[in-house]
Short mmCIF file of C-alpha atoms in Angstrom, two decimals:
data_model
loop_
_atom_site.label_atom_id
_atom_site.label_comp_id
_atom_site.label_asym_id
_atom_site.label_seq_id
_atom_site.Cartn_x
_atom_site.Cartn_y
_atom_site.Cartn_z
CA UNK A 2 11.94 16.20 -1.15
CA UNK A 3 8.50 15.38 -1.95
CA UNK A 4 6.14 16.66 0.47
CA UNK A 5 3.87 14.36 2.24
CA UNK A 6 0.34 13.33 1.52
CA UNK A 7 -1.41 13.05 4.83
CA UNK A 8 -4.64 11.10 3.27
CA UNK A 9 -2.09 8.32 1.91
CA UNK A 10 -0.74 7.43 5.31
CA UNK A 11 -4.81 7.52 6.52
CA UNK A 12 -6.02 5.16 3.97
CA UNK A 13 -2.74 2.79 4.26
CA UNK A 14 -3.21 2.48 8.37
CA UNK A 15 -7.29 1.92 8.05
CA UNK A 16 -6.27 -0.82 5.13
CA UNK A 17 -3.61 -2.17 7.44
CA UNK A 18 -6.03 -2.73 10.35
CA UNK A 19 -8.98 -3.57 8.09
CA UNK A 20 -6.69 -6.58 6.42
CA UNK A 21 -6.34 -7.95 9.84
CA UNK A 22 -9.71 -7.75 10.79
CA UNK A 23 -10.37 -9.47 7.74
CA UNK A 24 -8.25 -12.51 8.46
CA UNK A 25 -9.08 -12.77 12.08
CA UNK A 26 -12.76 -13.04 11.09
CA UNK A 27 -12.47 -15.22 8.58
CA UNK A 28 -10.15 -17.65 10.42
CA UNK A 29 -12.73 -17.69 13.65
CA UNK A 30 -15.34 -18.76 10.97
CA UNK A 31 -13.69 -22.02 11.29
CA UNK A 32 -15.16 -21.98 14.47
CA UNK A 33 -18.73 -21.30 13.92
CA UNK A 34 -21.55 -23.06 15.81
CA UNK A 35 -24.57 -21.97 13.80
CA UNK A 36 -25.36 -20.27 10.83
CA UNK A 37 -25.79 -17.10 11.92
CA UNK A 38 -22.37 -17.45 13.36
CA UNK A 39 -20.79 -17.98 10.56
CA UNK A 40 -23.01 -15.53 8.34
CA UNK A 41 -21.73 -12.79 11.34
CA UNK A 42 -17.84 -13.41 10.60
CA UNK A 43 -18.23 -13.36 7.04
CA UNK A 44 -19.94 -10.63 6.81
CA UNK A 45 -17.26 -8.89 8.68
CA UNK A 46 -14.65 -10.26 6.38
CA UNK A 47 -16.55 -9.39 3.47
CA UNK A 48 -16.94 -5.55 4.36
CA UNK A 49 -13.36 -5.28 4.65
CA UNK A 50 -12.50 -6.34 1.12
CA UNK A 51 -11.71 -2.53 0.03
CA UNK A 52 -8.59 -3.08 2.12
CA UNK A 53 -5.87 -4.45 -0.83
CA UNK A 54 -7.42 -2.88 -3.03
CA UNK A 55 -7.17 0.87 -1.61
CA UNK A 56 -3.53 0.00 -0.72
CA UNK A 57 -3.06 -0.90 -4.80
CA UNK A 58 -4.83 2.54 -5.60
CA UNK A 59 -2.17 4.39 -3.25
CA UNK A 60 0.60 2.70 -5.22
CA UNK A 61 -1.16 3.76 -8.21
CA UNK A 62 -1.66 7.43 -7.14
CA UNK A 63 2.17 7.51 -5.82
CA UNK A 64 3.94 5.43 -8.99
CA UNK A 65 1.82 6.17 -11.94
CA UNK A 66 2.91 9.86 -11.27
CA UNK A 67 3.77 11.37 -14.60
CA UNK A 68 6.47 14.00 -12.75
CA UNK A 69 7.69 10.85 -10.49
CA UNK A 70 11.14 9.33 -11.85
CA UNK A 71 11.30 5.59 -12.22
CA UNK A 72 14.87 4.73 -12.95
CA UNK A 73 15.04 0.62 -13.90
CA UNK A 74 17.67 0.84 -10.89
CA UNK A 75 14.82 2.15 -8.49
CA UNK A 76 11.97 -0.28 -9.76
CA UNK A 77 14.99 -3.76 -9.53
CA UNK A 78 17.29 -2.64 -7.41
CA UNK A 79 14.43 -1.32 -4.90
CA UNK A 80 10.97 -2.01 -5.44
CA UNK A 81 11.00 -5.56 -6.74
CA UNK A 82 14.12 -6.50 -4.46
CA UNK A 83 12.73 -5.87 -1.78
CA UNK A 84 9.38 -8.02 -2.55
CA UNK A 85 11.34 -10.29 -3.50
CA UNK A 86 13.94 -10.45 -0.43
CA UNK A 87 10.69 -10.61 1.83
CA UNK A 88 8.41 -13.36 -0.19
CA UNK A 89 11.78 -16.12 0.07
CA UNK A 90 12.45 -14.75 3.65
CA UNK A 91 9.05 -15.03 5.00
CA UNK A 92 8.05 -17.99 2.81
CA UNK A 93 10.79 -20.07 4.64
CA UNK A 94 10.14 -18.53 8.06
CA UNK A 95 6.58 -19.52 7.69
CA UNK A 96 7.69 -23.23 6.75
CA UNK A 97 9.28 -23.10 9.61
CA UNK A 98 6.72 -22.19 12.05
CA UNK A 99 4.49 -24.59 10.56
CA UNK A 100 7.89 -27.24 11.54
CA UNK A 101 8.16 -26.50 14.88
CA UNK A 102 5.27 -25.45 16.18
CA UNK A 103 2.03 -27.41 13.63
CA UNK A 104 3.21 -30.61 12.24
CA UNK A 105 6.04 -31.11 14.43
CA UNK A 106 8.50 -32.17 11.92
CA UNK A 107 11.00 -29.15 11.49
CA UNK A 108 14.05 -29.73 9.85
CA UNK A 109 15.84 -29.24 6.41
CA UNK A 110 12.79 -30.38 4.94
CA UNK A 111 11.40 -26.74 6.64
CA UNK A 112 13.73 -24.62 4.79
CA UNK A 113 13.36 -26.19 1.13
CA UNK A 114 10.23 -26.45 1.29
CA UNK A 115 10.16 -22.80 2.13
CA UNK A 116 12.21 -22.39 -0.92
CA UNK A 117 10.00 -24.89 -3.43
CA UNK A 118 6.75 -22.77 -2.10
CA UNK A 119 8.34 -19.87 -3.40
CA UNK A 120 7.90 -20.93 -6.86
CA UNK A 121 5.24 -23.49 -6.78
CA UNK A 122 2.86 -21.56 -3.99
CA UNK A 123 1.36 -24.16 -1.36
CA UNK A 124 2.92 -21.62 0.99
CA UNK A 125 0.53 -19.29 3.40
CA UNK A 126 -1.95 -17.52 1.50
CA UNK A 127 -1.41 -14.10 2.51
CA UNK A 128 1.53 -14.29 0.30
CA UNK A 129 -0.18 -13.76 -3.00
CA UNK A 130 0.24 -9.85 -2.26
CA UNK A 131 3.63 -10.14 -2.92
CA UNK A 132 3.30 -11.44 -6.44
CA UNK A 133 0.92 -9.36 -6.64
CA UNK A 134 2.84 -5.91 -5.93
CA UNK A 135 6.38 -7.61 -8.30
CA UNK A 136 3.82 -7.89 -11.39
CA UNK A 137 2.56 -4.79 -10.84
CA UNK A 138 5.73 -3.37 -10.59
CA UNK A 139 7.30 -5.29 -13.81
CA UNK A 140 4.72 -3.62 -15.53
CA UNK A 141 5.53 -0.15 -13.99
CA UNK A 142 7.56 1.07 -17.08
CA UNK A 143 4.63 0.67 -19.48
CA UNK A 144 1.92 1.88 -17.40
CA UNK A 145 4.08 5.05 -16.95
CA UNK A 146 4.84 5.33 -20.51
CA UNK A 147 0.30 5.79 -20.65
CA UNK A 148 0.67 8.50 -18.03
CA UNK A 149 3.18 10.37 -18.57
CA UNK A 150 1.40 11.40 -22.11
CA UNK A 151 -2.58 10.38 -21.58
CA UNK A 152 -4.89 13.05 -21.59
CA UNK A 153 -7.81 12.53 -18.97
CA UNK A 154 -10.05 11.31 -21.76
CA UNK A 155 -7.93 8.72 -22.06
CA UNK A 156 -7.21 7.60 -18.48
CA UNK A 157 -11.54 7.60 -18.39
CA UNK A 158 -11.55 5.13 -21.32
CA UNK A 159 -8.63 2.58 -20.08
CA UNK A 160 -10.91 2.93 -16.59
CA UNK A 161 -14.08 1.99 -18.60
CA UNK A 162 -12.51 -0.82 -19.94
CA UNK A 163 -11.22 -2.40 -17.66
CA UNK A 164 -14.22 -1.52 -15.39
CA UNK A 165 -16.12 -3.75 -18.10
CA UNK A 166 -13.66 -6.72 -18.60
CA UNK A 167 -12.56 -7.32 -15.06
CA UNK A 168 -14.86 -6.55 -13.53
CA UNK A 169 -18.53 -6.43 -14.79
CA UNK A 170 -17.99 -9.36 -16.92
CA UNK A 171 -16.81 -11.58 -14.61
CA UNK A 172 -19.35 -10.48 -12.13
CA UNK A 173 -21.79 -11.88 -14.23
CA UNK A 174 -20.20 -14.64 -14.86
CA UNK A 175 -19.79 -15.38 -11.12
CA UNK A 176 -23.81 -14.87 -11.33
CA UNK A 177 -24.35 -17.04 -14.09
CA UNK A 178 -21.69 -19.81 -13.60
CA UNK A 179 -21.12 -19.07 -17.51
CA UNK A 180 -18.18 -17.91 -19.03
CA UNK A 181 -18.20 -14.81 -21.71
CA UNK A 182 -16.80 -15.38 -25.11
CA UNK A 183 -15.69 -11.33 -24.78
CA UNK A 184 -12.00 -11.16 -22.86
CA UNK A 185 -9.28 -8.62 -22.57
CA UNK A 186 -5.59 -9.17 -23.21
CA UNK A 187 -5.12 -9.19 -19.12
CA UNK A 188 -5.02 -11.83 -16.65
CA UNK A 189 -6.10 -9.67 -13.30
CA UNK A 190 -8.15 -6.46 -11.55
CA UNK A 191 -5.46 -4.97 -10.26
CA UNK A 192 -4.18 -2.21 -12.85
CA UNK A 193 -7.84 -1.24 -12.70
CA UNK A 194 -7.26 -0.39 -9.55
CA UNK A 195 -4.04 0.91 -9.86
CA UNK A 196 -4.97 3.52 -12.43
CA UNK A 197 -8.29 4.30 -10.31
CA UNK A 198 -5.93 5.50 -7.73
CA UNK A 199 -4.05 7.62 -9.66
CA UNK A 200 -7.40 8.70 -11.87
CA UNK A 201 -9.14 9.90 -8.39
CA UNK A 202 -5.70 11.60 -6.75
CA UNK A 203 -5.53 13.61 -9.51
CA UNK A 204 -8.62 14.40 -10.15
CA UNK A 205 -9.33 13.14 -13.53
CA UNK A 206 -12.60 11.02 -11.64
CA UNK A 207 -14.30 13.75 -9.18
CA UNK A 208 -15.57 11.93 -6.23
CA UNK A 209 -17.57 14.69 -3.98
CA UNK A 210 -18.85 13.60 -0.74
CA UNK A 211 -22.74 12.84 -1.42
CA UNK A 212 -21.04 10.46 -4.12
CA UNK A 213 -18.44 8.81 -1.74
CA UNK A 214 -21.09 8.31 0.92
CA UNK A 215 -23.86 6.76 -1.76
CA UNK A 216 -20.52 4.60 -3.12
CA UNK A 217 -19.55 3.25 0.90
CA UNK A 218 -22.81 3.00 2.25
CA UNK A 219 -24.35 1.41 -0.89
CA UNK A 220 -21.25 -1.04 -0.78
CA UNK A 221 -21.57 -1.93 2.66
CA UNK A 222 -25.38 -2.26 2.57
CA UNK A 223 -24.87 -4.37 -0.88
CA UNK A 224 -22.25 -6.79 0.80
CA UNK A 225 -23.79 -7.09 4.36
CA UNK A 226 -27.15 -8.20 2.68
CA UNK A 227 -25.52 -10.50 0.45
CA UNK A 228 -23.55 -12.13 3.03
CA UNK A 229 -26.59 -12.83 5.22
CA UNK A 230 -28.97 -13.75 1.92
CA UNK A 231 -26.27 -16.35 0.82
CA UNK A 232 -25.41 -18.18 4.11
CA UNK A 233 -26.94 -20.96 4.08
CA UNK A 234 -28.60 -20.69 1.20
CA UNK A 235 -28.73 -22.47 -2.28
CA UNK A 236 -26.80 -19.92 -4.11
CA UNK A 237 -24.44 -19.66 -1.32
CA UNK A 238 -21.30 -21.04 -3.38
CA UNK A 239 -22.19 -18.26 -6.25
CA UNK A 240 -22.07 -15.68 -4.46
CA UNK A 241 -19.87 -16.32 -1.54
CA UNK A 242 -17.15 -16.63 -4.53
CA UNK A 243 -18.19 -13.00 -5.55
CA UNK A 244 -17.82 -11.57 -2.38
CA UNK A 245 -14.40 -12.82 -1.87
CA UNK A 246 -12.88 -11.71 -5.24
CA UNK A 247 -11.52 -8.30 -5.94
CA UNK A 248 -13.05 -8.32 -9.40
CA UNK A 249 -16.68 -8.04 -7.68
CA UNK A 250 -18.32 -5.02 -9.35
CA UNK A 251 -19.20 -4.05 -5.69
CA UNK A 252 -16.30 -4.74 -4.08
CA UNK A 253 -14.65 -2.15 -6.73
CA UNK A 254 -17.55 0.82 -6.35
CA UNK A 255 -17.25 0.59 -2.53
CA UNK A 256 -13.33 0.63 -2.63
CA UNK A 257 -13.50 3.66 -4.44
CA UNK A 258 -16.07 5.36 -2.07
CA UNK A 259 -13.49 4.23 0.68
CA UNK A 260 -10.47 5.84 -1.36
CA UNK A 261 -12.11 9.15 -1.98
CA UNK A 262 -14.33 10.06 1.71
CA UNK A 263 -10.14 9.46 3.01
CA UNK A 264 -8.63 11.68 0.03
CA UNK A 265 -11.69 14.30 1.31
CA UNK A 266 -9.90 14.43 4.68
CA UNK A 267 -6.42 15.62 3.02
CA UNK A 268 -6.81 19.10 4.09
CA UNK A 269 -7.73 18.59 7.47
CA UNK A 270 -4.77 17.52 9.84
CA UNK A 271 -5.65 16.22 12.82
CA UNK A 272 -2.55 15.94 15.37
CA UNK A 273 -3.30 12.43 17.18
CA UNK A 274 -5.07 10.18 14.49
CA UNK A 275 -1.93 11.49 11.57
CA UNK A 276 0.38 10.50 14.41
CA UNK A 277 -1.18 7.24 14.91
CA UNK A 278 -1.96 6.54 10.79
CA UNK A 279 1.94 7.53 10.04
CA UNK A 280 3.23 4.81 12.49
CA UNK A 281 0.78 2.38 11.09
CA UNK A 282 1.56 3.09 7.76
CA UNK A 283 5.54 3.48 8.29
CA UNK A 284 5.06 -0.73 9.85
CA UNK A 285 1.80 -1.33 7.59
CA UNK A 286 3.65 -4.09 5.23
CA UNK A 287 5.80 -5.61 8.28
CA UNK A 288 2.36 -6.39 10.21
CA UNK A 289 0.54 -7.66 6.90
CA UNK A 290 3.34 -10.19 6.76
CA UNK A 291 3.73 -10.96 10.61
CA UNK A 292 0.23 -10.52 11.53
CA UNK A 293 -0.88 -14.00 10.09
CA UNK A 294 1.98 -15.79 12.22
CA UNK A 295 -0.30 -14.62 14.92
CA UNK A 296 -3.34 -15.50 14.14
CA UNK A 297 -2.01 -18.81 13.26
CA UNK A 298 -0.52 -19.03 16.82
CA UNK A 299 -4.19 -18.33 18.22
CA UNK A 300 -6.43 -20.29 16.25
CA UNK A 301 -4.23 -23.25 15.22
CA UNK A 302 -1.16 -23.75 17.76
CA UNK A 303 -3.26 -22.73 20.86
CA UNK A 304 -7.00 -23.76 19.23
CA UNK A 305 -8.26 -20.73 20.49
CA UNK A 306 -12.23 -21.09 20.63
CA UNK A 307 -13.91 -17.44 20.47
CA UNK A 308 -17.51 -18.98 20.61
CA UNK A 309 -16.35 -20.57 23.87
CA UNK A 310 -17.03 -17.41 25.01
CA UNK A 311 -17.69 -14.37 23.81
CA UNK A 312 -18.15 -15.04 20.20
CA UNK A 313 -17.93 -11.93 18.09
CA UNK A 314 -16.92 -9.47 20.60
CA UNK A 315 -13.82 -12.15 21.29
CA UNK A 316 -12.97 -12.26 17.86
CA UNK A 317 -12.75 -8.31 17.69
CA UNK A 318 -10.60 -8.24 20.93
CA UNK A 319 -8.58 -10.96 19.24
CA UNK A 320 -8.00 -8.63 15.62
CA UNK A 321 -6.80 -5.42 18.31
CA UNK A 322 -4.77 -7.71 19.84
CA UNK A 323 -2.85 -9.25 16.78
CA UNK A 324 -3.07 -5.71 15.51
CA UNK A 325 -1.15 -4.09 18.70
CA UNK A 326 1.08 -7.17 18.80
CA UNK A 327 2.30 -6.89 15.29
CA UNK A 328 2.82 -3.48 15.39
CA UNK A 329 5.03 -3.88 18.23
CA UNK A 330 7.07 -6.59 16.67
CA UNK A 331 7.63 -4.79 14.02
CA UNK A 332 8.71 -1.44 15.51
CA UNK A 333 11.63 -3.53 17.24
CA UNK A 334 12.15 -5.27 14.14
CA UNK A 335 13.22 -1.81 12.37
CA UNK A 336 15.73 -1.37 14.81
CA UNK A 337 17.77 -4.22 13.05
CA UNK A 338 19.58 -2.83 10.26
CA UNK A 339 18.93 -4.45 6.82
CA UNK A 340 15.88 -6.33 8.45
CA UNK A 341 14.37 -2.99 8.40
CA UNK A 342 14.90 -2.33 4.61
CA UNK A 343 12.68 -5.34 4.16
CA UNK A 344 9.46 -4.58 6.27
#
């Protein structure tokens, strides 16, 4: 048995409570009175946009493994069955709830609609992950076939690549509002930073601490200022779009600071916060699936108001909350057999 790597459940159970921070803030921004309201919560959201992608670069670091086995049983018969399984499960669940409890017209029409939104999208938008993580995995096979025989120089040069084509170029094309005439043969970000996991776990890109801090608290400074420099403002639109997308040159640099201060930690256990990060990871993709039935409870079913009273501080007591109440759902959850194959 493979042994386990303590940083992996860290960075998975910070990622798990940063996502839900993230869409707790960014739903209460619906809510705004002012500017500086609304400036506040997306800033919030904004600085927790390392989130997906550090869970992507522990998939990478885990799957990409040259000595790990991927049998095309394990990767269908595993892997992409149980995305699968949980994106027609939870996409007709979540048709549901909108049935009963927003529109107040649940019936067949809940279920196959469930069903059409499974191939068509128009479903809740948290549920991009999950075609997300079945692409990624489809493609498994071929990005293994690069590992298992790259040399380091050559994991540096697909990094620099990509690096350039998804991510600096359309950075400045985000900037500009014009599109580049230079493309790569890919549609997304994400095996960038699926082989930047892998690149930094094993060491092939040396991340020491004064370079992790400069990387975290250069992204965080970058982000915060451009949140509060765009609200409002003329090139709001520009760069609010950059700051949201995982392509964002800045919203890479400061996921990989993220990724490597947590891989620093690896050889220092500590008893209580392990505990705590292995449950959280062990229920991490049950509560990013549940955790938006929540929020959508609060802020839509039960118009919750957190400028009512309170304002920001409400909307962080709101995040622990949906945060402690998904967890808890899904730790009884697991009890059911099969259901807890699935999350």
């Amino acid at each position: 048995m493979k042994q386990r790597i303590i940083y992996f459940s860290r960075i998975k159970a910070i990622a798990c409570a940063a996502v839900v921070f993230l869409h707790t803030f960014y739903a209460a921004a619906a809510f705004s009175k002012t500017k500086g309201d609304m400036a506040a919560m997306l800033t919030v959201r904004n600085l927790m946009m390392w989130a997906v992608p550090c869970f992507v670069m522990v998939s990478g670091a885990l799957l990409l493994d040259k000595n790990r086995e991927l049998t095309y049983k394990k990767l269908f018969g595993r892997l992409i069955l149980r995305m699968a399984i949980a994106l027609v499960v939870f996409s007709v669940l979540f048709s549901c709830f909108d049935g009963l409890l927003v529109t107040k017209d649940f019936g067949a029409k809940s279920f196959t609609q469930g069903l059409r939104q499974v191939l068509y999208g128009g479903g809740w938008k948290h549920m991009w992950y999950l075609y997300l993580m079945i692409a990624l995995y489809l493609l498994l096979p071929a990005y293994k076939l690069i590992t298992r025989s790259a040399q380091s120089k050559d994991i540096i040069y697909i990094l620099a690549v990509y690096t350039v084509f998804l991510s600096v170029l359309p950075t400045i094309e985000g900037l500009t509002g014009k599109d580049l005439a230079f493309y790569i043969c890919t549609a997304s970000v994400y095996p960038l930073y699926l082989f930047l996991g892998y690149a930094i776990h094993n060491g092939i890109i040396r991340l020491n601490v004064p370079l992790c801090v400069i990387l975290t608290l250069a992204g965080a400074a970058a982000v915060t200022g451009l949140s509060i420099w765009s609200a409002g403002g003329n090139s709001a639109p520009k760069v609010n779009a950059l700051l949201g997308n995982y392509s964002f040159i800045v919203t890479v640099l400061f996921s990989a600071g993220v990724f490597g201060l947590v891989k620093l930690t690896e050889n220092k256990p500590v008893k209580i916060i392990d505990m705590i990060a292995a449950e959280l990871e062990k229920c991490s993709f049950g509560i990013y699936l549940i955790h938006m039935a929540a929020l959508k409870l609060v802020f839509v079913v039960w118009k919750v108001d957190p400028f009512a009273s309170g304002g920001a501080l409400t909307v962080t007591g709101i995040s622990i909350g949906v945060l402690i109440a998904s967890y808890i759902i899904v730790r009884l959850l697991k009890f059911i057999p099969y259901v807890n194959k699935i999350i």
